Tab-separated table of C-alpha atoms in Angstrom:
chain	number	residue	atom	x	y	z
M	185	MET	CA	-4.456	52.601	20.717
M	186	GLU	CA	-5.697	55.236	18.333
M	187	ILE	CA	-6.265	53.489	14.923
M	188	ALA	CA	-4.039	56.087	13.007
M	189	ASP	CA	-1.096	55.575	15.134
M	190	LEU	CA	-1.361	51.826	14.932
M	191	LYS	CA	-1.659	51.858	11.102
M	192	ALA	CA	1.410	54.099	10.984
M	193	ALA	CA	3.227	51.630	13.142
M	194	ILE	CA	1.968	48.667	11.063
M	195	ALA	CA	3.095	50.477	8.111
M	196	GLY	CA	6.847	50.478	9.435
M	197	GLY	CA	6.604	46.513	9.760
M	198	LEU	CA	4.015	44.323	11.286
M	199	GLU	CA	6.407	42.228	13.354
M	200	ALA	CA	7.858	45.302	15.128
M	201	ALA	CA	4.369	46.937	15.536
M	202	GLY	CA	3.093	43.720	16.894
M	203	ALA	CA	5.603	43.177	19.425
M	204	ALA	CA	5.042	46.801	20.532
M	205	HIS	CA	1.360	47.128	20.642
M	206	GLY	CA	-0.164	43.650	19.839
M	207	ASN	CA	-0.456	40.172	21.033
M	208	GLN	CA	0.414	36.982	19.379
M	209	ALA	CA	-1.088	33.648	20.423
M	210	ALA	CA	1.556	30.951	21.251
M	211	GLY	CA	2.598	29.182	18.111
M	212	GLY	CA	2.784	32.200	16.042
M	213	GLY	CA	0.168	33.219	13.526
M	214	ALA	CA	-1.542	36.640	13.494
M	215	TRP	CA	-0.834	39.825	15.305
M	216	ASN	CA	-3.669	40.764	17.184
M	217	PHE	CA	-4.505	44.629	18.060
M	218	LEU	CA	-6.960	46.436	20.045
M	219	ALA	CA	-7.791	49.853	18.566
M	220	LYS	CA	-9.973	52.742	18.649
M	221	GLY	CA	-10.817	55.402	16.215
M	222	GLU	CA	-13.219	57.509	14.156
M	223	GLY	CA	-14.245	58.175	10.784
M	224	THR	CA	-16.781	58.549	8.042
M	225	VAL	CA	-18.815	55.616	6.753
M	226	VAL	CA	-18.106	55.376	2.911
M	227	GLY	CA	-19.703	52.033	2.431
M	228	ALA	CA	-21.538	49.061	3.870
M	229	ASP	CA	-22.782	45.583	3.144
M	230	ARG	CA	-25.762	45.043	5.436
M	231	GLU	CA	-27.007	42.219	3.399
M	232	SER	CA	-24.626	39.670	3.733
M	233	ARG	CA	-24.471	37.223	6.781
M	234	ALA	CA	-20.893	38.762	7.478
M	235	ALA	CA	-22.061	42.242	7.217
M	236	THR	CA	-19.572	45.079	7.298
M	237	LEU	CA	-19.216	48.763	7.288
M	238	ASP	CA	-16.387	50.596	5.429
M	239	VAL	CA	-14.942	53.464	7.235
M	240	ASP	CA	-12.549	56.217	6.181
M	241	VAL	CA	-10.361	57.165	9.043
M	242	ASP	CA	-7.734	59.226	7.090
M	243	GLY	CA	-10.052	61.681	5.374
M	244	ASP	CA	-8.943	60.645	1.856
M	245	GLY	CA	-12.556	59.444	1.050
M	246	THR	CA	-11.759	55.779	0.537
M	247	GLY	CA	-12.429	53.081	3.136
M	248	ASP	CA	-9.455	51.760	5.153
M	249	VAL	CA	-11.230	50.274	8.110
M	250	GLN	CA	-13.911	47.577	7.903
M	251	ILE	CA	-16.223	47.116	10.877
M	252	GLN	CA	-17.500	43.577	11.269
M	253	LEU	CA	-21.391	43.620	12.028
M	254	GLY	CA	-21.938	39.982	12.163
M	255	PRO	CA	-23.869	37.664	12.710
M	256	VAL	CA	-20.900	35.803	11.112
M	257	VAL	CA	-17.721	37.100	12.284
M	258	LYS	CA	-14.411	36.291	10.944
M	259	GLY	CA	-11.583	35.253	13.055
M	260	THR	CA	-10.812	35.219	16.960
M	261	ALA	CA	-9.345	38.585	17.204
M	262	LEU	CA	-11.398	39.473	20.319
M	263	ARG	CA	-9.826	36.358	22.184
M	264	ASP	CA	-6.484	36.659	20.879
M	265	ALA	CA	-5.934	40.196	21.587
M	266	SER	CA	-6.178	39.704	25.061
M	267	PRO	CA	-3.245	38.161	26.776
M	268	PHE	CA	-5.005	36.445	29.433
M	269	TYR	CA	-6.606	33.912	27.478
M	270	LEU	CA	-4.120	30.994	27.178
M	271	PHE	CA	-4.914	28.023	24.955
M	272	THR	CA	-2.950	25.693	27.710
M	273	ASP	CA	-5.651	26.756	30.175
M	274	PHE	CA	-8.370	25.146	28.053
M	275	LYS	CA	-9.134	21.511	27.943
M	276	ASP	CA	-8.856	21.556	24.177
M	277	GLN	CA	-9.374	23.499	20.944
M	278	ILE	CA	-13.190	22.994	21.096
M	279	GLU	CA	-13.305	24.901	24.410
M	280	PHE	CA	-11.030	27.534	23.334
M	281	ALA	CA	-12.772	28.140	19.932
M	282	ALA	CA	-16.126	28.329	22.057
M	283	LEU	CA	-14.652	31.107	23.907
M	284	ALA	CA	-13.780	33.155	20.752
M	285	ARG	CA	-17.217	32.512	19.346
M	286	ALA	CA	-19.042	33.888	22.502
M	287	LEU	CA	-16.935	36.948	22.639
M	288	ASN	CA	-17.725	37.479	19.057
M	289	THR	CA	-21.350	36.955	19.503
M	290	LYS	CA	-21.507	39.083	22.545
M	291	ALA	CA	-19.825	41.958	20.732
M	292	THR	CA	-22.025	41.799	17.590
M	293	GLU	CA	-25.329	41.253	19.562
M	294	ALA	CA	-24.688	44.335	21.574
M	295	LEU	CA	-24.595	46.288	18.398
M	296	THR	CA	-27.696	48.573	17.662
M	297	LEU	CA	-27.565	50.314	14.167
M	298	PRO	CA	-30.338	52.107	12.392
M	299	GLU	CA	-31.712	50.505	9.208
M	300	GLY	CA	-30.972	52.232	5.826
M	301	ASP	CA	-27.952	53.821	4.221
M	302	LEU	CA	-25.292	54.830	6.604
M	303	THR	CA	-23.029	56.583	4.111
M	304	GLY	CA	-21.717	59.785	5.161
M	305	LYS	CA	-22.461	59.036	8.636
M	306	HIS	CA	-19.745	59.609	11.403
M	307	VAL	CA	-18.786	56.641	13.460
M	308	ARG	CA	-16.700	56.034	16.501
M	309	PHE	CA	-15.303	52.392	17.270
M	310	GLU	CA	-13.445	50.444	19.749
M	311	GLY	CA	-12.329	46.837	19.144
M	312	ALA	CA	-9.979	44.166	18.053
M	313	PHE	CA	-8.680	43.072	14.705
M	314	ALA	CA	-5.943	40.407	13.474
M	315	LEU	CA	-3.374	40.909	10.832
M	316	ARG	CA	-1.051	38.079	9.210
M	317	SER	CA	0.532	40.503	6.926
M	318	ALA	CA	0.820	44.326	6.824
M	319	SER	CA	-0.934	44.400	3.609
M	320	GLU	CA	-4.263	42.881	4.652
M	321	PRO	CA	-7.462	44.598	4.987
M	322	ILE	CA	-8.258	45.862	8.731
M	323	GLN	CA	-11.319	43.922	9.985
M	324	VAL	CA	-12.318	45.208	13.300
M	325	VAL	CA	-14.578	43.193	15.638
M	326	PRO	CA	-16.175	46.119	17.434
M	327	THR	CA	-16.627	46.136	21.218
M	328	ARG	CA	-18.211	49.737	21.089
M	329	LEU	CA	-19.700	51.530	17.932
M	330	THR	CA	-21.507	54.741	17.849
M	331	LEU	CA	-22.848	56.480	14.907
M	332	GLY	CA	-24.013	60.236	14.609
M	333	ASP	CA	-24.001	63.093	12.078
M	334	ARG	CA	-20.337	64.606	11.851
M	335	ALA	CA	-19.573	66.588	14.850
O	163	MET	CA	9.087	-2.354	13.335
O	164	ASN	CA	11.072	0.384	11.913
O	165	ILE	CA	14.118	0.601	14.252
O	166	ASN	CA	16.673	2.804	13.043
O	167	ARG	CA	19.751	1.075	11.616
O	168	ARG	CA	22.297	2.910	13.413
O	169	VAL	CA	20.732	2.098	16.831
O	170	MET	CA	20.563	-1.688	15.992
O	171	LEU	CA	24.099	-1.397	14.673
O	172	GLY	CA	25.224	0.315	17.899
O	173	VAL	CA	23.686	-2.212	20.057
O	174	LEU	CA	25.139	-5.105	18.170
O	175	ALA	CA	28.572	-3.257	18.123
O	176	VAL	CA	28.473	-2.918	21.765
O	177	GLY	CA	27.713	-6.628	22.197
O	178	ALA	CA	30.444	-7.665	19.958
O	179	THR	CA	33.161	-5.703	21.340
O	180	GLY	CA	32.167	-3.965	24.714
O	181	VAL	CA	33.438	-0.702	23.263
O	182	VAL	CA	30.994	2.236	22.499
O	183	PRO	CA	31.439	2.916	18.740
O	184	ALA	CA	32.514	6.306	17.903
O	185	PHE	CA	29.624	7.557	16.301
O	186	ALA	CA	27.446	6.967	19.343
O	187	GLN	CA	29.658	9.370	21.297
O	188	GLU	CA	28.721	12.254	18.930
O	189	SER	CA	25.106	11.256	19.161
O	190	LYS	CA	22.732	13.415	21.471
O	191	GLY	CA	20.721	10.413	22.444
O	192	LEU	CA	17.602	9.001	21.053
O	193	ILE	CA	14.580	10.490	20.122
O	194	VAL	CA	11.451	8.398	19.524
O	195	ILE	CA	8.792	9.407	17.154
O	196	ILE	CA	5.441	7.791	17.326
O	197	THR	CA	2.675	8.463	14.913
O	198	PRO	CA	-0.650	7.141	13.220
O	199	SER	CA	-0.045	4.909	10.039
O	200	PRO	CA	1.949	6.607	7.388
O	201	ASP	CA	-0.667	5.225	5.040
O	202	ASN	CA	-2.120	8.818	5.343
O	203	PRO	CA	0.569	10.938	3.746
O	204	PHE	CA	-0.040	13.695	6.499
O	205	PHE	CA	1.374	11.435	9.178
O	206	LYS	CA	4.222	10.078	6.828
O	207	ALA	CA	5.190	13.749	6.305
O	208	GLU	CA	5.161	14.446	10.133
O	209	ALA	CA	7.257	11.596	10.866
O	210	ASP	CA	9.696	12.270	8.093
O	211	GLY	CA	9.911	16.030	9.481
O	212	ALA	CA	10.663	15.116	12.826
O	213	ASP	CA	12.985	12.174	11.817
O	214	ALA	CA	15.034	14.640	9.356
O	215	ARG	CA	15.390	17.391	11.913
O	216	ALA	CA	16.172	15.088	14.890
O	217	LYS	CA	19.142	13.540	12.849
O	218	GLU	CA	20.190	17.125	11.730
O	219	LEU	CA	20.518	18.101	15.347
O	220	GLY	CA	22.653	14.980	16.215
O	221	TYR	CA	20.158	12.658	17.494
O	222	GLU	CA	19.445	8.971	17.118
O	223	THR	CA	15.941	8.256	15.950
O	224	LEU	CA	13.260	5.410	16.383
O	225	VAL	CA	10.347	5.728	14.178
O	226	LEU	CA	7.265	3.860	15.432
O	227	VAL	CA	3.454	3.607	14.424
O	228	HIS	CA	0.493	3.023	16.760
O	229	ASP	CA	-2.125	2.548	14.008
O	230	ASP	CA	-4.563	4.609	16.266
O	231	ASP	CA	-4.526	1.669	18.680
O	232	ALA	CA	-4.233	3.045	22.364
O	233	ASN	CA	-2.891	-0.348	23.600
O	234	LYS	CA	-0.239	-0.306	20.851
O	235	GLN	CA	0.821	3.161	21.638
O	236	SER	CA	1.138	2.223	25.482
O	237	GLU	CA	3.536	-0.589	24.261
O	238	LEU	CA	5.467	1.671	22.216
O	239	PHE	CA	5.856	3.995	25.188
O	240	ASP	CA	7.188	0.996	27.022
O	241	THR	CA	9.730	0.299	24.343
O	242	ALA	CA	10.749	4.130	24.423
O	243	ILE	CA	11.275	3.955	27.966
O	244	ALA	CA	13.169	0.831	27.961
O	245	GLN	CA	15.374	2.402	25.194
O	246	GLY	CA	16.287	5.226	27.410
O	247	ALA	CA	15.047	7.841	24.882
O	248	LYS	CA	15.626	11.397	25.533
O	249	ALA	CA	12.317	12.587	24.333
O	250	ILE	CA	9.427	11.397	22.497
O	251	ILE	CA	7.778	13.139	19.688
O	252	LEU	CA	3.984	11.954	19.589
O	253	ASP	CA	0.937	12.220	17.348
O	254	ASN	CA	-1.225	10.539	19.663
O	255	ALA	CA	-4.063	7.571	19.590
O	256	GLY	CA	-6.619	9.405	21.460
O	257	ALA	CA	-7.191	12.581	23.311
O	258	ASP	CA	-8.111	10.627	26.772
O	259	ALA	CA	-6.615	7.526	26.026
O	260	SER	CA	-2.986	8.999	25.748
O	261	VAL	CA	-2.669	10.984	28.774
O	262	ALA	CA	-1.567	8.013	30.960
O	263	ALA	CA	1.218	7.006	28.497
O	264	VAL	CA	2.487	10.301	28.276
O	265	GLN	CA	2.497	10.527	32.092
O	266	ARG	CA	4.255	7.318	32.573
O	267	ALA	CA	7.129	8.676	30.258
O	268	LYS	CA	7.163	11.833	32.204
O	269	ASP	CA	7.483	9.786	35.504
O	270	ALA	CA	10.308	8.015	33.777
O	271	GLY	CA	12.077	11.222	33.198
O	272	ILE	CA	11.411	11.474	29.322
O	273	PRO	CA	9.516	14.585	28.176
O	274	SER	CA	6.932	14.317	25.440
O	275	PHE	CA	6.310	16.749	22.485
O	276	LEU	CA	3.009	16.394	20.955
O	277	ILE	CA	2.080	17.371	17.369
O	278	ASP	CA	-1.333	17.439	15.483
O	279	ARG	CA	-3.574	16.149	18.141
O	280	GLU	CA	-4.165	17.287	21.671
O	281	ILE	CA	-4.532	15.339	25.039
O	282	THR	CA	-7.044	16.427	27.166
O	283	GLN	CA	-4.480	17.564	29.965
O	284	SER	CA	-2.019	20.091	30.425
O	285	GLY	CA	1.024	19.734	32.405
O	286	VAL	CA	1.679	16.153	31.147
O	287	ALA	CA	3.620	16.864	27.884
O	288	VAL	CA	6.027	19.547	27.682
O	289	SER	CA	4.642	20.937	24.155
O	290	GLN	CA	1.422	20.262	22.495
O	291	ILE	CA	1.737	22.006	18.930
O	292	VAL	CA	-1.386	21.753	16.979
O	293	SER	CA	-3.024	23.114	13.582
O	294	ASN	CA	-5.294	25.939	14.320
O	295	ASN	CA	-8.046	23.605	13.259
O	296	TYR	CA	-10.822	26.098	14.157
O	297	GLN	CA	-9.201	28.859	12.257
O	298	GLY	CA	-8.497	26.389	9.197
O	299	ALA	CA	-11.987	25.013	9.311
O	300	GLN	CA	-13.637	28.460	8.986
O	301	LEU	CA	-11.423	29.011	5.938
O	302	GLY	CA	-12.584	25.937	4.444
O	303	ALA	CA	-16.215	26.345	5.326
O	304	GLU	CA	-15.951	30.169	3.913
O	305	GLU	CA	-14.704	28.605	0.656
O	306	PHE	CA	-17.098	25.912	0.668
O	307	VAL	CA	-20.109	28.426	1.156
O	308	LYS	CA	-18.825	30.521	-1.684
O	309	LEU	CA	-18.637	27.540	-4.082
O	310	MET	CA	-22.019	26.350	-2.948
O	311	GLY	CA	-23.419	29.870	-3.963
O	312	GLU	CA	-24.817	30.100	-0.378
O	313	ALA	CA	-27.671	27.473	-1.153
O	314	GLY	CA	-28.174	23.845	-1.647
O	315	GLU	CA	-28.268	20.158	0.041
O	316	TYR	CA	-24.826	19.209	1.358
O	317	ALA	CA	-23.219	16.420	3.314
O	318	GLU	CA	-20.463	16.298	5.905
O	319	LEU	CA	-17.805	13.525	6.423
O	320	LEU	CA	-16.577	13.426	10.103
O	321	GLY	CA	-13.220	12.151	11.315
O	322	LYS	CA	-12.550	9.665	14.259
O	323	GLU	CA	-14.638	10.574	17.364
O	324	SER	CA	-11.677	10.010	19.747
O	325	ASP	CA	-9.519	12.688	18.098
O	326	THR	CA	-10.332	16.064	19.037
O	327	ASN	CA	-9.460	17.341	15.550
O	328	ALA	CA	-12.645	15.774	14.239
O	329	GLY	CA	-14.784	17.784	16.590
O	330	ILE	CA	-13.230	21.097	16.166
O	331	ARG	CA	-13.344	21.038	12.616
O	332	SER	CA	-16.793	20.139	12.489
O	333	SER	CA	-17.600	23.034	14.847
O	334	GLY	CA	-15.538	25.323	12.659
O	335	TYR	CA	-17.485	24.404	9.548
O	336	HIS	CA	-20.642	24.695	11.367
O	337	ASP	CA	-19.953	28.196	13.024
O	338	ILE	CA	-19.737	29.369	9.284
O	339	ILE	CA	-21.963	27.341	7.209
O	340	ASP	CA	-25.202	27.258	9.972
O	341	GLN	CA	-25.350	30.969	9.343
O	342	TYR	CA	-26.409	30.456	5.691
O	343	PRO	CA	-30.352	29.254	5.953
O	344	ASP	CA	-30.475	28.159	2.378
O	345	LEU	CA	-27.548	25.627	2.960
O	346	LYS	CA	-29.032	22.374	4.294
O	347	MET	CA	-27.150	19.408	5.619
O	348	VAL	CA	-28.709	16.277	4.634
O	349	ALA	CA	-26.286	13.776	5.771
O	350	GLN	CA	-23.503	13.790	8.467
O	351	GLN	CA	-21.483	10.669	9.184
O	352	THR	CA	-18.118	9.575	10.372
O	353	ALA	CA	-15.544	7.847	8.033
O	354	ASN	CA	-13.065	7.543	10.614
O	355	TRP	CA	-10.362	9.613	8.654
O	356	SER	CA	-10.406	6.636	6.228
O	357	GLN	CA	-10.215	6.786	2.309
O	358	THR	CA	-12.073	3.463	1.838
O	359	GLU	CA	-14.742	4.173	4.446
O	360	ALA	CA	-15.433	7.532	2.874
O	361	TYR	CA	-15.974	5.683	-0.576
O	362	THR	CA	-18.662	3.381	0.978
O	363	VAL	CA	-20.363	6.112	3.110
O	364	MET	CA	-20.312	8.509	0.140
O	365	GLU	CA	-22.069	5.948	-1.944
O	366	SER	CA	-24.915	5.601	0.468
O	367	MET	CA	-25.287	9.153	1.054
O	368	LEU	CA	-25.539	9.801	-2.717
O	369	GLN	CA	-28.417	7.089	-3.021
O	370	ALA	CA	-30.396	8.539	-0.372
O	371	ASN	CA	-29.679	12.091	-1.433
O	372	PRO	CA	-29.877	12.360	-5.076
O	373	ASN	CA	-29.884	16.285	-4.957
O	374	LEU	CA	-26.489	16.255	-3.285
O	375	LYS	CA	-24.646	19.337	-4.330
O	376	GLY	CA	-21.672	19.450	-1.975
O	377	VAL	CA	-19.637	17.523	0.554
O	378	ILE	CA	-17.407	19.001	3.237
O	379	SER	CA	-14.930	16.631	4.643
O	380	GLY	CA	-12.870	16.304	7.980
O	381	ASN	CA	-9.913	15.475	5.991
O	382	ASP	CA	-8.265	14.956	2.623
O	383	THR	CA	-7.955	11.085	2.643
O	384	MET	CA	-11.968	11.042	3.254
O	385	ALA	CA	-12.307	13.814	0.411
O	386	MET	CA	-10.315	11.493	-1.989
O	387	GLY	CA	-12.669	8.709	-0.880
O	388	ALA	CA	-15.618	10.710	-1.339
O	389	TYR	CA	-14.602	12.156	-4.797
O	390	ALA	CA	-13.918	8.699	-6.125
O	391	ALA	CA	-17.360	7.471	-5.188
O	392	LEU	CA	-18.680	10.647	-6.774
O	393	GLU	CA	-16.652	9.943	-9.945
O	394	ALA	CA	-17.949	6.315	-10.053
O	395	ALA	CA	-21.295	7.695	-9.816
O	396	GLY	CA	-20.888	10.161	-12.541
O	397	ARG	CA	-21.402	13.044	-10.297
O	398	THR	CA	-18.175	15.175	-10.660
O	399	ASP	CA	-20.406	18.123	-10.438
O	400	VAL	CA	-20.617	17.845	-6.554
O	401	ILE	CA	-18.405	20.210	-4.925
O	402	VAL	CA	-16.038	18.636	-2.436
O	403	VAL	CA	-13.764	20.357	0.193
O	404	GLY	CA	-11.125	18.618	2.283
O	405	PHE	CA	-8.735	19.426	4.916
O	406	ASP	CA	-4.980	18.723	5.175
O	407	GLY	CA	-3.334	19.873	2.021
O	408	SER	CA	-2.067	16.627	0.764
O	409	ASN	CA	-0.376	15.899	-2.779
O	410	ASP	CA	-3.248	13.888	-3.669
O	411	VAL	CA	-5.935	16.482	-3.230
O	412	ARG	CA	-3.637	19.148	-4.714
O	413	ASP	CA	-3.377	16.957	-8.037
O	414	SER	CA	-7.135	16.576	-7.699
O	415	ILE	CA	-7.597	20.325	-7.474
O	416	LEU	CA	-5.297	20.917	-10.301
O	417	ALA	CA	-7.203	18.299	-12.557
O	418	GLY	CA	-10.564	20.025	-11.574
O	419	GLY	CA	-11.978	17.416	-9.302
O	420	ILE	CA	-11.781	18.367	-5.538
O	421	LYS	CA	-12.331	22.121	-5.078
O	422	ALA	CA	-10.469	23.079	-2.120
O	423	THR	CA	-8.707	21.959	0.965
O	424	VAL	CA	-6.911	23.553	3.946
O	425	LEU	CA	-3.157	23.110	4.578
O	426	GLN	CA	-1.780	22.105	7.812
O	427	PRO	CA	1.884	22.647	8.003
O	428	ALA	CA	2.639	19.043	9.036
O	429	TYR	CA	6.304	18.965	8.161
O	430	ALA	CA	7.217	22.383	9.691
O	431	GLN	CA	5.011	21.258	12.747
O	432	ALA	CA	7.054	18.142	13.521
O	433	GLN	CA	10.361	20.001	12.829
O	434	MET	CA	9.204	22.703	15.438
O	435	ALA	CA	8.403	19.904	17.919
O	436	VAL	CA	11.865	18.413	17.572
O	437	ASP	CA	13.442	22.060	18.004
O	438	GLN	CA	11.643	22.516	21.044
O	439	ALA	CA	12.618	19.073	22.493
O	440	ASP	CA	16.214	20.037	21.631
O	441	LYS	CA	15.879	23.296	23.377
O	442	TYR	CA	14.110	21.756	26.466
O	443	LEU	CA	16.879	19.004	26.608
O	444	THR	CA	19.631	21.531	26.372
O	445	THR	CA	18.481	24.227	28.517
O	446	GLY	CA	15.639	22.813	30.654
O	447	SER	CA	12.977	24.905	29.191
O	448	THR	CA	11.119	25.546	25.787
O	449	GLY	CA	10.500	29.253	26.777
O	450	LEU	CA	7.190	28.819	25.378
O	451	GLU	CA	3.612	27.957	26.376
O	452	GLU	CA	2.829	24.218	26.407
O	453	LYS	CA	-0.037	24.468	24.014
O	454	GLN	CA	0.484	26.232	20.703
O	455	LEU	CA	-1.526	26.687	17.594
O	456	MET	CA	-0.067	26.959	14.257
O	457	ASP	CA	-2.165	28.714	11.386
O	458	CYS	CA	-3.481	26.861	8.396
O	459	THR	CA	-4.017	28.248	4.746
O	460	LEU	CA	-6.696	27.872	2.375
O	461	ILE	CA	-5.648	25.716	-0.681
O	462	ASN	CA	-7.684	26.143	-4.096
O	463	ALA	CA	-6.832	26.359	-7.670
O	464	ASP	CA	-5.289	29.880	-7.201
O	465	ASN	CA	-2.476	28.373	-5.189
O	466	ALA	CA	-2.412	24.502	-5.240
O	467	ALA	CA	0.572	24.467	-7.828
O	468	GLN	CA	2.732	25.844	-5.141
O	469	LEU	CA	1.849	23.048	-2.557
O	470	GLU	CA	4.480	20.158	-2.008
O	471	THR	CA	4.427	17.682	0.876
O	472	PHE	CA	2.424	19.906	3.372
O	473	ALA	CA	4.431	22.985	2.718
O	474	LEU	CA	3.514	25.977	0.474
O	475	GLY	CA	6.313	27.251	-1.714
O	476	ASN	CA	6.520	30.728	-3.214
């Protein structure tokens, strides 16, 4: 789903947006969404082990989506946005967590980004994110990320 | 054995008069609640939560303790079966060792609803509701990394090996902490969830590693034991992070002792299990996946004051 549409839906209420467009693991907790979008890089933290890009998707000059670049990836959104991964099908939490970690690693290992300052670059992304409240920042685990000068 | 008074009275009354007393007719039957020792306030909170909810819904209850002994747990299951329980709420005594007992209850027509700890098979219990220990451990680890300034020597206290929660918390911790090359684990040892054991283990860890800067613990009782040992050694500068969200650790955080913990919603989890048991008994299905994860919440000085008996207020 386009990030702009999804953000509008979430602004109207996380529960309703989640029920319509997201996935929630058994037991409740975060709503997990799959989204794609594009925007301009307005900031980055490439030094941290949990590296991120801040992307402005609505053109107001401030970041509204954070892209997780790893190697530390927060959360299990990639696993939990997928309705076919069920905890009941796994022997225990350890195996279920290993799946989430493997998905996160596969996603961030596949990223190829040039060194240096990326501010002002145009970026397209697809990925998953999790929200526990509508006011939380959106932190996307990218399954696809392409960078270029503004088209 | 903590047999519910009303059950005892009921049995006596039937024996004495041959007439079922009036209150027994209103009862929806017996729910047996089996947990580890209430010496750990976490297990007391879940037993209390389940007991209160079951009574609210009109069940008799029988609260039993297996003391993390799978043989004792097996006997308690025999008791539950013999008493004609409608359902069993269980925090089990071992992920592998408990499968047979839960299966035996199932074969006797008694559904089990598990809380806190998993068993290694699906399709034996009706529900397994556990805290999202991986998510919680990552929250604790992120806080620990921040408190440590991403560098220094640390030790880890592990829980009981037969409990999946010990392994999953450790792996959640390490998935975060191991990404920071300047954080060095100099000791890792089990203290079996025990406060007294953690005290002893911490003493020897500290002797062997005088430069210790932090301790990450698999639960709160071990964190309390470790902090007591650190205090006795005059090393209250060591950063301690726990897991559970007990009132003891809350008080320590507020007094500037232990730095953080991770709240598991023990009371709510137990109540949820009873609600699912009631729905299952009433309608034949919980309508939910068997295995369910409940989110955990980071507790530190910012929100510790709102914590009471494993629930966060506003």
